[in-house]
Amino acid sequence: MPMTPVPHAVFDSVPTAVIVVDQRRRVVHANRAALDLLGSAAMGRDIALSLRHPMVLDGLDAVLRGVPEKSGEITMPVPVSRTLSFRVEALAGAPLEDNSVATIVLNDVTSARKTEEMRADFVANVSHELRSPLTALIGFIETLRGPASDDTEARIRFLDIMHRESQRMSRLIEDLLSLSRVEINEHVRPRHKVDVEQVIKNVIEVLEQQAEQRGMALDLQVETGLPQALGDADQLNQVFRNLIENALKYGGQGNPVTINAKSVDRIPGSALAGIAVSVADKGPGIPKELLPRLTERFFRVDKARSSTAETGIGSTGLGLAIVKHIVSRHRGHLAVDSGVGQGSVFTVYLPTH
Ligand code: ADP
């Protein structure tokens, strides 16, 4: 059978970025994945203008000087940090008719690298955070088996604490698993149209009873004709649930919580239009200097106060870390406005296209 050239459409359907350059590093061919990476202006120009990574460029220069092949791994920091493996290779029989001399192939290996990193983080975090409730549990079990074995009153009290500590461990594990799940596909932007008003209403329904018990009203204000956001409904449910739950936990008994949703021309730090959903409470607020640290894993403003569970709702210090990662996956923005004595406003911006 005679050899026929592979049609362009075939290369375009491959998720791997394939770039072909001439002796002067000019881009002769690029498939769709490559153009997504380089931008469409890259065609016909020196690749150094669109792919500014020294490792790839040095590899390419080496291949153009006669080295058969160079490969490695690079990190692209924007818009979301990605790890790419690359391989530069001289074309057999180069230069071809169209002056092609070398190929650059790039593969996104972010998921694989993240999985490895997360496995290590997860083990370290879990062992650190589980140690204290576990030590408490073991202590109480020993006391119940020994000195307190006949003390009914102590038994009831200890069992109560043991119940709380084991619930805390279970909540920690749940939150850590959610965080890992979000991180694993953070670089894949969700593209479904989501009715955010409905998502918030679902969350309110679940938290209504909790709010009532604390004498706190959940007041929802939604702009008429609020556009749909681009997102993942389950993850957005988690975002609003964490924020409203925090407002209930820290917003002070008897105080109202206001949730406002409106459209915005521009998401802060981006050119995209979107919607802004804010959750405002009238609690004691958060010292301004601590605001940048809120989304760190396991960060709690007041460890003692949040873990003694004034409200009976557990605190892991992971809720806002989860929120941050989900919002970043959505190419949105999280803004926090608070200060001692002024309540707190958490605003989530989400793109609509
Ligand atoms: P968690 O609530 O499980 O401790 P988060 O990551 O959701 O974890 O919150 C981190 C910390 O930020 C909390 O422990 C609390 O100290 C503080 N915080 C969060 N939301 C509020 C709020 N609405 N008002 C005051 N402090 C808050």
XYZ file of C-alpha atoms and ligand atoms in Angstrom:
380
model
C 0.000 0.000 0.000
C 1.419 3.445 -0.824
C 2.244 5.688 2.161
C -0.111 8.632 2.551
C 0.579 11.562 4.874
C -1.301 11.570 8.189
C -4.026 14.243 7.993
C -3.690 17.239 10.326
C -6.979 16.430 12.034
C -5.373 13.302 13.459
C -2.634 15.293 15.203
C -5.195 17.792 16.421
C -7.151 15.062 18.194
C -4.101 14.051 20.261
C -3.811 15.648 23.748
C -0.010 15.677 23.439
C 1.437 18.954 22.133
C 3.456 18.364 18.948
C 5.569 21.174 17.484
C 7.808 20.980 14.419
C 10.511 23.620 13.869
C 13.007 24.547 11.164
C 16.762 25.110 11.529
C 16.119 28.684 12.749
C 13.726 27.461 15.489
C 10.688 28.798 13.614
C 7.423 26.901 14.190
C 6.522 25.062 10.956
C 3.705 22.879 12.351
C 1.838 22.807 15.654
C -1.182 20.700 16.531
C -4.128 22.081 18.506
C -2.737 21.042 21.911
C 0.492 22.865 21.047
C -1.341 26.012 19.963
C -3.329 25.965 23.230
C 0.004 26.046 24.993
C 1.867 28.519 22.763
C -0.939 30.744 21.505
C -1.929 30.944 17.851
C 0.565 33.765 17.139
C 3.389 31.230 17.487
C 3.129 29.923 13.900
C 6.053 30.913 11.667
C 7.948 32.626 14.467
C 10.938 31.693 16.615
C 9.606 29.299 19.276
C 11.563 31.227 21.928
C 8.927 33.970 21.580
C 6.087 31.689 22.686
C 7.753 29.001 24.804
C 10.162 30.799 27.085
C 11.413 27.804 28.973
C 15.241 27.697 29.008
C 15.420 23.905 29.448
C 13.359 23.242 26.324
C 15.180 25.936 24.335
C 18.615 24.640 25.383
C 17.477 21.117 24.459
C 16.293 22.347 21.089
C 19.547 24.228 20.427
C 21.488 21.060 21.259
C 19.380 19.013 18.828
C 19.808 21.672 16.130
C 23.572 21.364 16.647
C 23.405 17.619 16.018
C 22.525 15.939 19.348
C 19.888 13.294 18.431
C 17.505 13.817 21.363
C 16.944 15.768 24.599
C 14.222 15.337 27.207
C 13.227 16.547 30.654
C 10.488 18.010 32.779
C 9.439 21.635 33.201
C 6.954 23.577 35.316
C 4.705 26.235 33.822
C 3.526 28.512 36.647
C 0.554 30.253 34.917
C -2.440 30.263 34.779
C -2.430 27.183 37.064
C 0.853 25.459 37.843
C 1.406 22.542 35.452
C 4.200 20.030 35.014
C 5.082 19.035 31.457
C 7.470 16.390 30.263
C 9.202 17.301 26.984
C 11.233 15.533 24.347
C 13.087 17.239 21.509
C 14.174 15.037 18.642
C 15.833 15.480 15.259
C 13.569 14.410 12.382
C 14.798 11.447 10.349
C 15.952 12.647 6.921
C 15.916 16.335 7.954
C 15.593 18.895 6.543
C 12.273 17.873 4.995
C 10.707 19.623 2.008
C 9.039 22.209 4.265
C 12.375 22.870 6.099
C 11.286 20.882 9.191
C 14.265 19.641 11.165
C 13.132 18.802 14.703
C 10.050 17.945 16.769
C 9.198 19.039 20.271
C 6.636 16.875 22.055
C 5.149 17.995 25.375
C 2.944 15.937 27.696
C 1.002 17.213 30.679
C 2.114 15.069 33.637
C 0.639 17.342 36.310
C -1.773 14.725 37.627
C 0.904 12.087 38.043
C 3.309 14.451 39.826
C 0.555 15.886 42.016
C -0.537 12.420 43.047
C 2.981 11.619 44.210
C 3.321 14.882 46.107
C -0.095 14.559 47.686
C 0.551 11.050 48.878
C 3.545 12.287 50.845
C 1.683 15.351 52.205
C -1.339 13.318 53.132
C 0.636 10.861 55.227
C 2.462 13.657 57.035
C -0.708 15.680 57.741
C -2.837 12.777 58.791
C -0.335 11.369 61.212
C 0.225 14.785 62.742
C -3.459 15.725 63.109
C -4.760 12.326 64.151
C -2.183 11.819 66.828
C -3.794 14.072 69.471
C -7.378 12.704 69.351
C -5.978 9.200 69.148
C -3.751 9.746 72.174
C -6.778 11.096 74.056
C -8.851 8.055 73.086
C -6.166 5.626 74.225
C -5.820 7.529 77.521
C -9.566 7.352 78.217
C -9.752 3.682 77.319
C -6.929 2.942 79.755
C -8.635 4.957 82.501
C -11.939 3.187 81.887
C -10.253 -0.201 82.087
C -8.369 0.696 85.258
C -9.047 3.413 87.838
C -12.506 4.400 86.555
C -13.840 0.913 85.839
C -16.533 1.133 88.547
C -17.280 4.832 88.270
C -20.524 5.191 86.300
C -20.424 8.958 86.226
C -16.860 9.033 84.888
C -17.727 6.374 82.329
C -20.563 8.447 80.892
C -18.394 11.545 80.751
C -15.432 9.758 79.190
C -17.557 7.989 76.621
C -18.940 11.349 75.649
C -15.463 12.777 75.085
C -14.408 9.626 73.249
C -17.396 9.973 70.965
C -16.475 13.575 70.178
C -12.822 12.780 69.547
C -13.632 9.900 67.216
C -16.078 12.100 65.308
C -13.336 14.655 64.979
C -10.997 12.052 63.508
C -13.650 10.943 61.070
C -14.295 14.529 59.977
C -10.574 15.114 59.515
C -10.286 12.117 57.240
C -13.323 13.200 55.233
C -11.913 16.714 54.755
C -8.468 15.446 53.808
C -9.971 13.154 51.208
C -12.064 16.007 49.754
C -8.982 18.171 49.549
C -7.041 15.475 47.688
C -9.890 14.916 45.259
C -10.043 18.627 44.450
C -6.293 18.991 44.057
C -6.013 16.060 41.699
C -7.966 17.773 38.922
C -7.393 21.402 39.855
C -5.838 22.102 36.447
C -8.971 20.915 34.600
C -11.460 23.770 34.464
C -15.098 22.632 34.887
C -17.310 23.653 31.980
C -20.903 22.902 33.030
C -23.452 25.675 33.363
C -24.522 25.847 36.984
C -27.524 27.612 38.507
C -25.734 29.025 41.541
C -28.926 30.311 43.179
C -30.246 26.753 43.251
C -26.964 25.438 44.661
C -27.077 28.011 47.484
C -30.714 27.172 48.202
C -29.824 23.485 48.516
C -27.066 24.343 50.975
C -29.384 26.563 53.021
C -31.911 23.766 53.218
C -29.310 21.446 54.729
C -28.032 24.066 57.214
C -31.404 25.567 58.157
C -31.807 23.443 61.268
C -28.285 24.196 62.478
C -28.976 27.922 61.992
C -32.265 27.712 63.874
C -30.639 25.975 66.827
C -28.240 28.882 67.095
C -30.959 31.473 66.594
C -29.281 32.682 63.406
C -31.271 33.732 60.323
C -29.929 32.843 56.870
C -30.873 35.757 54.642
C -30.464 35.129 50.889
C -30.445 38.022 48.394
C -30.103 37.175 44.709
C -30.003 39.695 41.850
C -32.801 39.032 39.350
C -31.562 37.378 36.187
C -28.356 36.155 37.842
C -26.389 34.464 35.039
C -25.309 30.849 35.323
C -21.711 30.188 36.312
C -19.335 27.751 34.660
C -18.609 25.116 37.194
C -19.032 21.838 38.962
C -22.270 21.882 40.981
C -21.113 19.405 43.655
C -17.912 21.302 44.297
C -19.727 24.649 44.422
C -22.145 23.112 46.913
C -19.117 22.295 49.063
C -17.765 25.859 48.750
C -20.995 27.520 49.905
C -21.580 24.893 52.539
C -18.145 25.478 54.077
C -18.565 29.264 54.018
C -22.084 29.307 55.440
C -21.182 26.679 58.033
C -18.233 28.863 59.112
C -20.520 31.898 59.359
C -22.778 29.836 61.639
C -19.866 28.504 63.693
C -18.024 31.780 64.149
C -20.689 34.426 63.413
C -22.037 34.547 66.966
C -25.283 33.055 68.283
C -28.390 35.070 67.461
C -26.693 37.079 64.682
C -27.985 36.914 61.103
C -25.919 35.652 58.158
C -26.416 37.362 54.793
C -25.739 35.636 51.490
C -25.706 37.888 48.453
C -25.330 36.859 44.799
C -24.878 39.334 41.940
C -23.172 39.623 38.570
C -19.862 41.460 38.080
C -18.193 42.803 34.922
C -14.816 41.534 35.935
C -13.449 38.961 38.358
C -10.567 40.481 40.389
C -7.234 39.549 38.822
C -8.840 38.335 35.583
C -10.450 39.663 32.427
C -13.463 37.352 32.772
C -16.983 38.483 33.637
C -18.745 36.523 36.333
C -20.825 36.426 39.462
C -19.930 37.275 43.054
C -21.426 35.409 45.993
C -20.682 36.826 49.424
C -21.359 35.321 52.829
C -21.366 37.953 55.566
C -21.593 37.422 59.309
C -21.630 39.727 62.310
C -19.195 37.716 64.408
C -16.055 38.872 66.240
C -14.096 38.999 62.960
C -10.551 37.916 62.168
C -7.394 39.982 62.851
C -6.335 41.566 59.524
C -2.767 40.247 59.732
C -4.076 36.663 59.803
C -6.291 36.958 56.696
C -3.583 35.753 54.248
C -3.107 32.575 56.298
C -6.778 31.524 56.477
C -6.647 29.159 53.514
C -3.569 27.280 54.748
C -4.263 23.683 55.683
C -4.973 23.172 59.376
C -4.843 26.920 60.100
C -7.192 28.031 62.884
C -7.356 31.602 64.167
C -7.956 30.483 67.697
C -7.098 26.810 68.058
C -8.540 26.508 71.555
C -11.832 28.159 70.731
C -12.490 26.299 67.503
C -11.574 22.854 68.749
C -13.560 22.963 71.990
C -16.533 23.189 69.648
C -18.704 25.805 71.296
C -21.232 24.882 68.664
C -20.751 21.144 68.618
C -19.618 21.444 64.990
C -16.119 20.106 64.431
C -13.279 22.251 63.226
C -10.431 20.866 61.163
C -8.821 23.955 59.645
C -9.313 22.403 56.216
C -12.617 23.991 55.118
C -11.141 27.157 53.622
C -8.234 25.245 52.047
C -10.854 23.181 50.207
C -12.730 26.359 49.212
C -9.553 27.950 47.856
C -8.652 24.964 45.706
C -12.152 24.600 44.292
C -12.336 28.315 43.451
C -8.914 28.165 41.804
C -10.017 25.160 39.731
C -12.950 27.314 38.553
C -10.522 30.129 37.583
C -12.419 32.232 40.126
C -11.277 34.320 43.065
C -11.782 34.231 46.844
C -11.751 37.541 48.725
C -11.945 37.896 52.505
C -12.796 41.125 54.252
C -12.653 41.098 58.024
C -11.096 42.734 61.050
C -11.508 42.472 64.811
C -14.980 43.649 65.808
C -16.360 44.110 62.294
C -17.665 40.674 61.271
C -16.421 38.789 58.215
C -17.325 38.781 54.527
C -16.142 35.918 52.319
C -16.734 36.564 48.602
C -16.439 33.926 45.905
C -16.132 35.125 42.290
C -16.930 32.637 39.542
C -16.609 33.131 35.785
C -19.740 32.890 33.630
C -17.920 32.027 30.405
P -12.436 25.087 60.375
O -13.651 25.936 60.423
O -12.728 23.629 60.129
O -11.510 25.313 61.517
P -11.655 26.608 58.037
O -10.514 26.363 57.111
O -13.012 26.624 57.440
O -11.542 25.484 59.133
O -11.401 27.960 58.785
C -10.098 28.237 59.306
C -10.191 29.181 60.493
O -10.604 30.474 60.044
C -11.228 28.771 61.509
O -10.696 27.851 62.437
C -11.578 30.098 62.140
O -10.628 30.388 63.155
C -11.399 31.099 61.028
N -12.698 31.479 60.392
C -13.259 30.936 59.295
N -14.418 31.527 58.989
C -14.617 32.492 59.911
C -15.660 33.471 60.151
N -16.730 33.552 59.366
N -15.496 34.298 61.220
C -14.401 34.216 62.022
N -13.408 33.317 61.857
C -13.503 32.461 60.821
